[in-house]
XYZ file of N, CA and C in Angstrom:
603
model
N 0.862 -1.125 -0.111
C 0.027 0.001 0.118
C 0.687 1.368 0.048
N 0.365 2.377 -0.764
C 1.258 3.459 -0.854
C 0.719 4.743 -0.188
N 1.286 5.005 0.887
C 0.722 6.176 1.758
C 0.958 7.603 1.134
N 0.080 8.381 1.086
C 0.377 9.552 0.521
C 0.279 10.826 1.566
N 1.175 11.763 1.672
C 1.017 12.769 2.572
C -0.495 13.476 2.174
N -1.239 13.756 3.325
C -2.261 14.595 3.323
C -2.145 15.771 2.602
N -3.018 16.517 1.993
C -2.728 17.828 1.208
C -2.593 18.795 2.393
N -1.677 19.692 2.282
C -1.512 20.682 3.386
C -2.431 21.621 3.551
N -3.128 21.809 4.640
C -4.366 22.760 4.577
C -3.951 24.347 4.129
N -4.684 24.895 3.298
C -4.440 26.094 2.962
C -4.836 27.454 3.880
N -4.099 28.222 4.055
C -4.173 29.384 4.933
C -4.160 30.636 4.055
N -5.586 30.891 3.672
C -5.625 32.179 2.644
C -4.773 33.399 3.087
N -4.972 33.629 4.239
C -4.078 34.748 5.002
C -2.554 34.783 4.689
N -2.028 33.461 5.376
C -0.588 33.427 5.135
C -0.226 33.352 3.740
N -1.015 32.700 2.576
C -0.704 32.806 0.997
C -0.837 34.257 0.741
N -1.776 34.970 0.997
C -1.886 36.554 0.357
C -0.637 37.205 1.149
N -0.276 36.852 2.240
C 1.157 37.810 2.728
C 2.098 37.249 2.278
N 2.260 36.228 1.768
C 3.660 35.636 1.214
C 3.663 36.298 -0.358
N 2.428 36.290 -0.845
C 2.393 37.189 -2.131
C 2.944 38.212 -2.092
N 2.128 39.039 -1.263
C 2.599 40.503 -0.861
C 4.085 40.738 -0.841
N 4.686 39.691 0.000
C 6.195 39.877 0.369
C 7.097 39.735 -0.821
N 6.615 38.772 -1.495
C 7.304 38.590 -2.722
C 7.313 39.447 -3.714
N 6.169 39.958 -3.857
C 5.801 41.157 -4.954
C 6.433 42.250 -4.289
N 6.637 42.557 -2.983
C 7.519 43.792 -2.742
C 9.009 43.510 -2.724
N 9.627 42.404 -2.684
C 10.935 42.310 -3.030
C 11.168 42.437 -4.538
N 10.290 42.037 -5.404
C 10.461 42.024 -6.716
C 10.477 43.522 -7.247
N 9.374 44.358 -6.628
C 9.256 45.694 -7.053
C 10.430 46.714 -6.286
N 10.960 46.007 -5.532
C 12.227 46.873 -4.920
C 13.529 46.593 -5.433
N 13.624 45.520 -6.207
C 14.721 44.975 -7.208
C 14.564 45.576 -8.567
N 13.352 45.733 -9.058
C 13.101 45.592 -10.545
C 11.898 46.777 -10.740
N 11.982 47.151 -11.903
C 10.971 48.249 -12.258
C 9.625 47.442 -12.346
N 8.380 48.327 -12.316
C 7.326 47.774 -12.547
C 7.046 47.191 -13.872
N 7.674 47.707 -14.879
C 7.556 46.939 -16.205
C 8.138 45.592 -16.191
N 9.147 45.489 -15.283
C 9.995 44.244 -15.439
C 9.376 43.146 -14.485
N 8.474 43.409 -13.451
C 7.839 42.376 -12.681
C 6.832 41.688 -13.246
N 6.741 40.567 -13.505
C 5.810 39.916 -13.851
C 4.806 39.089 -12.918
N 3.754 38.796 -12.939
C 2.812 38.099 -12.124
C 3.390 36.732 -12.091
N 3.754 36.214 -13.092
C 4.332 34.725 -13.029
C 5.408 34.765 -11.996
N 6.299 35.783 -12.237
C 7.702 35.772 -11.372
C 7.316 35.759 -9.882
N 6.446 36.638 -9.569
C 5.794 36.502 -8.237
C 5.140 35.207 -7.687
N 4.403 34.662 -8.544
C 3.836 33.419 -8.390
C 4.795 32.348 -8.262
N 5.860 32.382 -9.026
C 7.071 31.349 -8.913
C 7.783 31.668 -7.744
N 8.112 32.934 -7.095
C 8.710 33.116 -6.022
C 7.924 32.433 -4.816
N 6.727 32.268 -4.927
C 5.909 31.726 -3.561
C 5.562 30.516 -3.606
N 5.519 29.919 -5.033
C 5.128 28.571 -5.391
C 3.714 28.368 -5.451
N 2.997 29.367 -6.109
C 1.597 29.280 -6.324
C 1.343 29.702 -7.979
N 0.202 29.184 -8.202
C -0.311 29.713 -9.750
C -0.508 31.102 -9.743
N -0.080 31.689 -10.924
C -0.353 33.195 -11.069
C -1.841 33.766 -11.026
N -2.577 32.729 -11.468
C -4.338 32.846 -11.225
C -4.680 33.212 -9.872
N -4.014 32.664 -8.923
C -4.197 32.939 -7.318
C -3.938 34.338 -7.149
N -3.084 34.877 -7.992
C -2.374 36.367 -7.463
C -3.669 37.154 -7.632
N -4.045 37.139 -8.972
C -5.106 37.546 -9.646
C -6.498 37.586 -8.776
N -6.554 36.388 -8.328
C -7.715 36.182 -7.249
C -7.596 37.072 -5.823
N -6.329 37.056 -5.486
C -6.382 37.798 -4.225
C -6.204 39.377 -4.345
N -5.293 39.672 -5.521
C -5.172 41.172 -5.613
C -5.751 41.853 -6.953
N -6.258 41.060 -7.961
C -6.620 41.750 -9.161
C -5.506 41.766 -10.042
N -5.590 42.875 -10.755
C -4.530 43.318 -11.660
C -3.067 43.250 -11.225
N -2.082 43.418 -11.898
C -0.870 43.895 -11.614
C -0.762 45.288 -11.058
N -1.422 46.079 -11.554
C -1.488 47.518 -10.953
C -2.134 47.490 -9.698
N -3.247 46.666 -9.463
C -3.826 46.390 -7.927
C -2.886 45.823 -7.142
N -2.075 44.864 -7.593
C -0.873 44.457 -6.885
C 0.236 45.395 -6.379
N 0.463 46.141 -7.318
C 1.602 47.275 -6.963
C 0.959 48.435 -5.727
N -0.241 48.651 -6.155
C -0.856 49.596 -5.098
C -0.990 48.944 -3.827
N -1.092 47.632 -3.827
C -1.254 46.786 -2.454
C 0.237 46.779 -1.707
N 1.245 46.749 -2.714
C 2.722 46.915 -2.077
C 3.084 48.132 -1.626
N 2.599 49.159 -2.200
C 2.842 50.313 -1.702
C 2.078 50.783 -0.439
N 0.857 50.135 -0.199
C 0.079 50.518 0.823
C 0.867 49.372 1.906
N 1.528 48.397 1.678
C 2.006 47.685 2.678
C 3.313 48.226 3.237
N 3.874 49.017 2.559
C 5.173 49.719 3.012
C 4.976 51.038 3.865
N 5.952 51.064 4.848
C 6.061 52.263 5.358
C 6.015 53.516 4.580
N 5.309 54.494 4.885
C 5.149 55.640 3.950
C 5.739 56.999 4.534
N 5.187 58.243 3.707
C 5.713 59.331 4.416
C 5.559 59.672 5.516
N 4.293 59.222 6.415
C 3.997 59.396 7.709
C 5.022 58.874 8.620
N 5.641 57.952 8.227
C 6.786 57.209 9.008
C 7.982 57.736 9.005
N 8.510 58.523 8.227
C 9.470 59.368 7.977
C 9.687 60.275 9.276
N 8.448 60.763 9.866
C 8.507 61.699 10.817
C 8.469 60.997 12.147
N 8.711 59.598 12.256
C 8.921 58.979 13.696
C 10.396 59.584 14.142
N 10.218 59.853 15.215
C 11.461 60.155 16.075
C 11.288 61.584 16.131
N 12.470 62.055 16.907
C 12.489 63.625 17.446
C 12.630 64.638 16.377
N 11.849 65.734 16.213
C 11.880 66.759 15.258
C 13.268 67.252 15.046
N 14.066 67.608 16.142
C 15.116 68.155 16.279
C 16.382 67.332 15.501
N 16.205 66.065 15.234
C 17.018 65.259 14.659
C 16.680 64.871 13.203
N 15.571 65.422 12.784
C 15.171 64.852 11.365
C 15.923 64.968 10.308
N 16.622 65.941 10.228
C 17.651 65.987 9.117
C 18.761 65.201 9.217
N 19.414 65.099 10.144
C 20.573 64.170 10.724
C 20.113 62.813 10.337
N 19.154 62.247 10.914
C 18.468 60.950 10.846
C 18.121 60.427 9.240
N 17.481 61.354 8.637
C 17.366 61.153 7.057
C 18.616 61.152 6.312
N 19.511 61.965 6.719
C 20.718 62.239 5.922
C 21.479 60.698 6.357
N 21.748 60.307 7.528
C 22.456 59.158 7.871
C 21.665 57.934 7.031
N 20.428 57.934 7.034
C 19.687 56.677 6.376
C 20.097 56.716 5.202
N 20.081 57.782 4.187
C 20.286 57.968 2.937
C 21.882 57.665 2.661
N 22.706 58.791 3.088
C 24.205 58.486 2.415
C 24.728 57.309 2.991
N 24.534 56.605 4.292
C 25.237 55.560 4.620
C 24.354 54.343 4.232
N 23.238 54.367 3.485
C 22.434 53.106 3.160
C 21.753 52.260 4.345
N 21.632 52.658 5.565
C 21.326 52.231 6.551
C 19.840 51.689 6.374
N 18.986 52.133 5.238
C 17.438 51.924 5.419
C 17.103 51.338 3.889
N 18.095 51.128 3.225
C 17.638 50.839 1.677
C 17.396 49.438 1.463
N 17.894 48.345 2.172
C 17.647 47.127 1.970
C 16.135 46.741 2.057
N 15.574 46.062 1.329
C 14.130 45.795 1.251
C 13.788 44.616 2.365
N 14.461 43.763 2.645
C 14.198 42.746 3.517
C 14.230 43.095 5.015
N 13.467 42.867 5.591
C 13.367 42.547 7.206
C 12.955 41.667 7.842
N 13.070 41.353 9.148
C 12.751 40.128 9.586
C 11.098 40.200 10.094
N 10.691 41.029 10.063
C 9.252 41.489 10.504
C 9.261 42.021 11.845
N 10.500 41.913 12.820
C 10.496 42.331 13.939
C 11.019 43.855 14.116
N 11.436 44.407 13.061
C 12.098 45.670 12.834
C 11.309 46.600 12.066
N 10.490 47.167 12.360
C 9.546 48.208 11.806
C 10.038 49.656 11.740
N 11.598 49.634 11.720
C 12.221 50.822 11.971
C 12.718 51.496 10.596
N 13.936 51.899 10.386
C 14.261 52.845 9.368
C 14.150 51.820 8.192
N 14.737 50.715 7.933
C 14.464 50.082 6.422
C 13.252 49.838 5.908
N 12.197 49.797 6.788
C 10.903 49.737 6.488
C 10.302 51.013 5.839
N 10.892 52.239 6.489
C 10.392 53.299 6.042
C 10.430 53.854 5.073
N 11.942 53.261 4.472
C 12.208 53.867 3.028
C 12.047 52.905 1.932
N 11.508 51.604 2.422
C 11.331 50.635 1.306
C 10.200 51.305 0.243
N 9.316 51.836 0.748
C 8.252 52.576 -0.527
C 8.785 53.414 -1.339
N 9.858 54.308 -0.968
C 10.723 55.074 -1.630
C 11.646 54.429 -2.744
N 12.169 53.388 -2.248
C 13.073 52.652 -3.261
C 12.143 52.143 -4.147
N 10.964 51.709 -3.873
C 9.993 50.912 -5.017
C 9.800 52.118 -5.781
N 9.401 53.321 -5.552
C 8.898 54.322 -6.321
C 10.371 54.592 -7.240
N 11.684 54.576 -6.722
C 12.674 55.021 -7.429
C 12.962 53.973 -8.614
N 12.672 52.758 -8.307
C 12.765 51.652 -9.394
C 11.920 51.678 -10.557
N 10.738 52.453 -10.257
C 9.832 52.351 -11.193
C 9.442 53.813 -11.629
N 10.289 54.581 -11.524
C 9.787 55.898 -11.772
C 9.640 55.917 -13.462
N 10.347 55.026 -14.209
C 10.302 55.394 -15.766
C 9.434 54.647 -16.297
N 8.288 54.013 -15.654
C 7.224 53.294 -16.014
C 5.991 53.985 -15.909
N 5.148 54.287 -17.305
C 4.251 55.182 -17.240
C 3.132 54.713 -16.473
N 2.892 53.357 -16.359
C 1.881 52.668 -15.447
C 1.730 52.978 -14.126
N 3.280 52.874 -13.562
C 3.637 53.192 -12.187
C 3.529 54.464 -11.963
N 4.064 55.375 -12.713
C 3.736 56.548 -12.510
C 2.320 57.443 -12.307
N 1.623 56.888 -13.096
C 0.151 56.943 -13.191
C -0.381 56.859 -11.829
N 0.105 55.464 -11.302
C -0.365 55.132 -9.774
C 0.242 56.080 -8.662
N 1.506 56.319 -8.959
C 2.245 57.347 -7.762
C 1.846 58.445 -7.919
N 1.261 59.180 -9.035
C 0.667 60.474 -9.132
C -0.490 60.745 -8.636
N -1.128 59.506 -8.509
C -2.506 59.567 -7.858
C -2.567 59.538 -6.350
N -1.638 59.087 -6.080
C -1.337 58.515 -4.587
C -0.433 59.383 -3.713
N 0.491 59.898 -4.321
C 1.690 60.701 -3.735
C 1.355 61.691 -2.727
N 0.495 62.426 -3.121
C -0.157 63.540 -1.966
C -0.583 62.855 -0.727
N -1.308 61.884 -0.752
C -2.065 61.001 0.411
C -0.518 60.406 1.170
N -0.049 59.816 0.306
C 1.146 58.791 0.793
C 2.489 59.659 1.426
N 2.659 60.786 0.833
C 3.851 61.353 1.397
C 3.547 62.708 1.491
N 3.487 63.557 0.686
C 3.552 65.100 0.496
C 2.680 65.649 1.794
N 1.370 65.319 1.732
C 0.451 65.845 2.905
C 0.715 65.312 4.288
N 1.097 64.041 4.546
C 1.397 63.920 5.910
C 2.969 64.952 6.253
N 3.850 65.049 5.275
C 4.931 65.745 5.510
C 4.658 66.978 5.937
N 3.683 67.702 5.051
C 3.371 69.100 5.153
C 2.548 69.447 6.535
N 1.670 68.462 6.950
C 1.191 68.514 8.215
C 2.003 68.519 9.487
N 3.037 67.633 9.095
C 3.873 67.224 10.085
C 4.778 68.817 10.411
N 5.167 69.356 9.178
C 5.967 70.347 9.438
C 5.212 71.766 9.972
N 3.972 72.049 9.359
C 3.226 73.058 10.020
C 3.549 74.271 9.544
N 2.534 75.170 9.638
C 3.227 76.401 9.012
C 2.506 77.025 7.912
N 2.187 78.170 7.480
C 1.632 78.511 6.283
C 2.084 78.038 5.289
N 3.498 78.017 5.131
C 4.245 77.524 4.120
C 4.754 76.031 4.157
N 4.137 75.363 4.852
C 4.405 73.743 5.004
C 4.399 73.229 3.796
N 3.312 73.468 2.704
C 3.524 72.360 1.550
C 4.812 72.864 0.698
N 5.257 74.136 0.875
C 6.294 74.391 -0.115
C 7.756 73.843 0.635
N 7.680 73.696 1.803
C 8.905 73.468 2.348
C 8.867 71.574 2.508
N 7.735 71.193 2.443
C 7.420 69.520 2.286
C 8.002 69.296 0.907
N 7.669 70.007 -0.049
C 8.061 69.610 -1.372
C 9.467 69.684 -1.677
N 10.077 70.859 -1.086
C 11.558 71.010 -0.995
C 12.235 69.905 -0.327
N 11.936 69.463 0.946
C 12.342 68.468 1.613
C 12.202 67.075 0.980
N 11.117 66.955 0.379
C 10.847 65.733 -0.313
C 11.973 65.557 -1.668
N 11.885 66.645 -2.326
C 12.727 66.844 -3.187
C 14.512 66.457 -3.084
N 14.680 66.822 -1.892
C 16.124 66.712 -1.450
C 16.404 65.349 -1.082
N 15.187 64.828 -0.315
C 15.432 63.259 -0.106
C 15.427 62.431 -1.231
N 14.447 62.542 -2.251
C 14.485 61.814 -3.293
C 15.498 61.764 -4.004
N 16.055 63.289 -4.184
C 17.172 63.379 -5.100
C 18.511 62.697 -4.929
N 18.773 62.714 -3.115
C 19.939 62.182 -2.749
C 19.857 60.697 -2.933
N 18.540 60.196 -2.709
C 18.484 58.650 -2.793
C 18.697 58.257 -4.171
N 18.183 59.108 -5.078
C 18.621 58.542 -6.532
C 19.943 58.622 -6.795
N 20.720 59.861 -6.103
C 22.240 59.832 -6.244
C 22.964 58.599 -5.831
N 22.461 58.280 -4.643
C 22.966 56.866 -4.039
C 22.817 55.856 -4.846
N 21.577 55.574 -5.441
C 21.411 54.535 -6.505
C 22.380 54.343 -7.658
N 22.757 55.639 -8.030
C 23.358 55.929 -9.342
C 24.844 55.750 -9.134
N 25.302 56.102 -7.872
C 26.768 56.168 -7.319
C 26.936 54.908 -6.603
N 26.252 53.844 -6.632
C 26.563 52.652 -5.968
C 26.901 52.938 -4.421
N 25.821 53.603 -3.854
C 26.038 54.204 -2.362
C 27.208 55.052 -2.023
N 27.343 56.044 -3.063
C 28.252 57.013 -2.789
C 29.693 56.508 -2.723
N 30.028 55.175 -3.262
C 31.203 54.395 -3.273
C 32.418 55.217 -3.318
N 32.324 56.198 -4.663
C 33.461 57.203 -5.012
C 33.882 58.050 -3.794
N 33.152 58.342 -2.750
C 33.526 59.139 -1.634
C 34.239 58.301 -0.588
N 35.431 58.993 0.108
C 35.954 58.479 1.373
C 34.911 58.787 2.322
N 35.378 58.369 3.628
C 34.542 58.575 4.881
C 34.408 59.651 5.335
N 35.536 60.550 5.041
C 35.533 61.978 5.432
C 34.439 62.798 4.338
N 34.353 62.428 3.176
C 33.915 63.170 2.252
C 32.090 62.764 2.683
N 31.862 61.383 2.869
C 30.608 60.867 3.156
C 30.149 61.824 4.449
N 30.775 61.937 5.284
C 30.369 62.489 6.575
C 30.149 63.971 6.268
N 30.797 64.665 5.279
C 30.407 66.051 5.189
C 29.231 66.149 4.350
N 29.083 65.426 3.494
C 27.887 65.119 2.601
C 26.612 65.143 3.587
N 26.942 63.971 4.560
C 25.897 63.869 5.437
C 25.507 65.189 6.161
N 26.616 65.808 6.825
C 26.546 66.881 7.488
C 25.798 68.051 6.969
N 26.053 68.246 5.584
C 25.416 69.391 4.636
C 24.013 69.099 4.196
N 23.710 67.582 4.022
C 22.315 67.280 3.716
C 21.351 67.627 4.987
N 22.046 66.912 6.211
C 21.247 67.231 7.384
C 20.909 68.434 7.538
N 21.890 69.725 7.462
C 21.616 70.904 7.656
C 20.746 71.575 6.714
N 20.650 70.918 5.725
C 19.559 71.629 4.440
C 18.185 71.251 4.943
N 18.045 69.996 5.331
C 16.801 69.293 5.560
C 16.263 69.925 6.857
N 17.102 69.957 7.970
C 16.641 70.594 9.142
C 16.257 71.971 9.331
N 16.940 72.600 8.063
C 16.599 74.053 7.926
C 15.225 74.180 7.352
N 14.787 73.211 6.411
C 13.346 73.355 5.705
C 12.444 73.061 6.720
N 12.795 72.166 8.003
C 11.675 71.879 8.787
C 11.561 72.950 9.818
N 12.656 73.688 10.154
C 12.632 74.627 11.254
C 12.176 75.798 10.815
N 12.521 76.180 9.448
C 12.301 77.769 9.254
C 10.917 78.068 8.880
């Protein structure tokens, strides 16, 4: 007699979470246009049709991934007086750029994951459409509200531009690898001062 293992019970929530995590890693490392539903399905070991069942279209999956990431609100976690220094160190020294975490640490790495996904997909027309429709709610409005004051929306846009520009610069220059430690420290110092000035002014 041949004994077969009983089918493993399905856990819809666990499967959905596994799909979401796999998609997040894919969108962190590849642009929107280069990520396929079958790629994500293969990473999880499920049929691509199951992803459509849980999330709908690829665009819907992308939105779900962005929703699962720490967003602009979380960049304001921590003391206001060291906002500039904190963000500068995160970007210049790459303390937050890896996409993976163990689920126990929802700190710096998780906060910047959404930004990294946006940077990877900035050249995609479809992804840009999603981002343009949601960026105010995800990032600019929370930052402006946290900054406060009559010109907060202006300062929020300037701060966001500096953060995103320096993050892009880090990606393009392989973590600012051409700079020595003294130069990196000076870059971080200047960036921190510029950011803090926008928050405090």
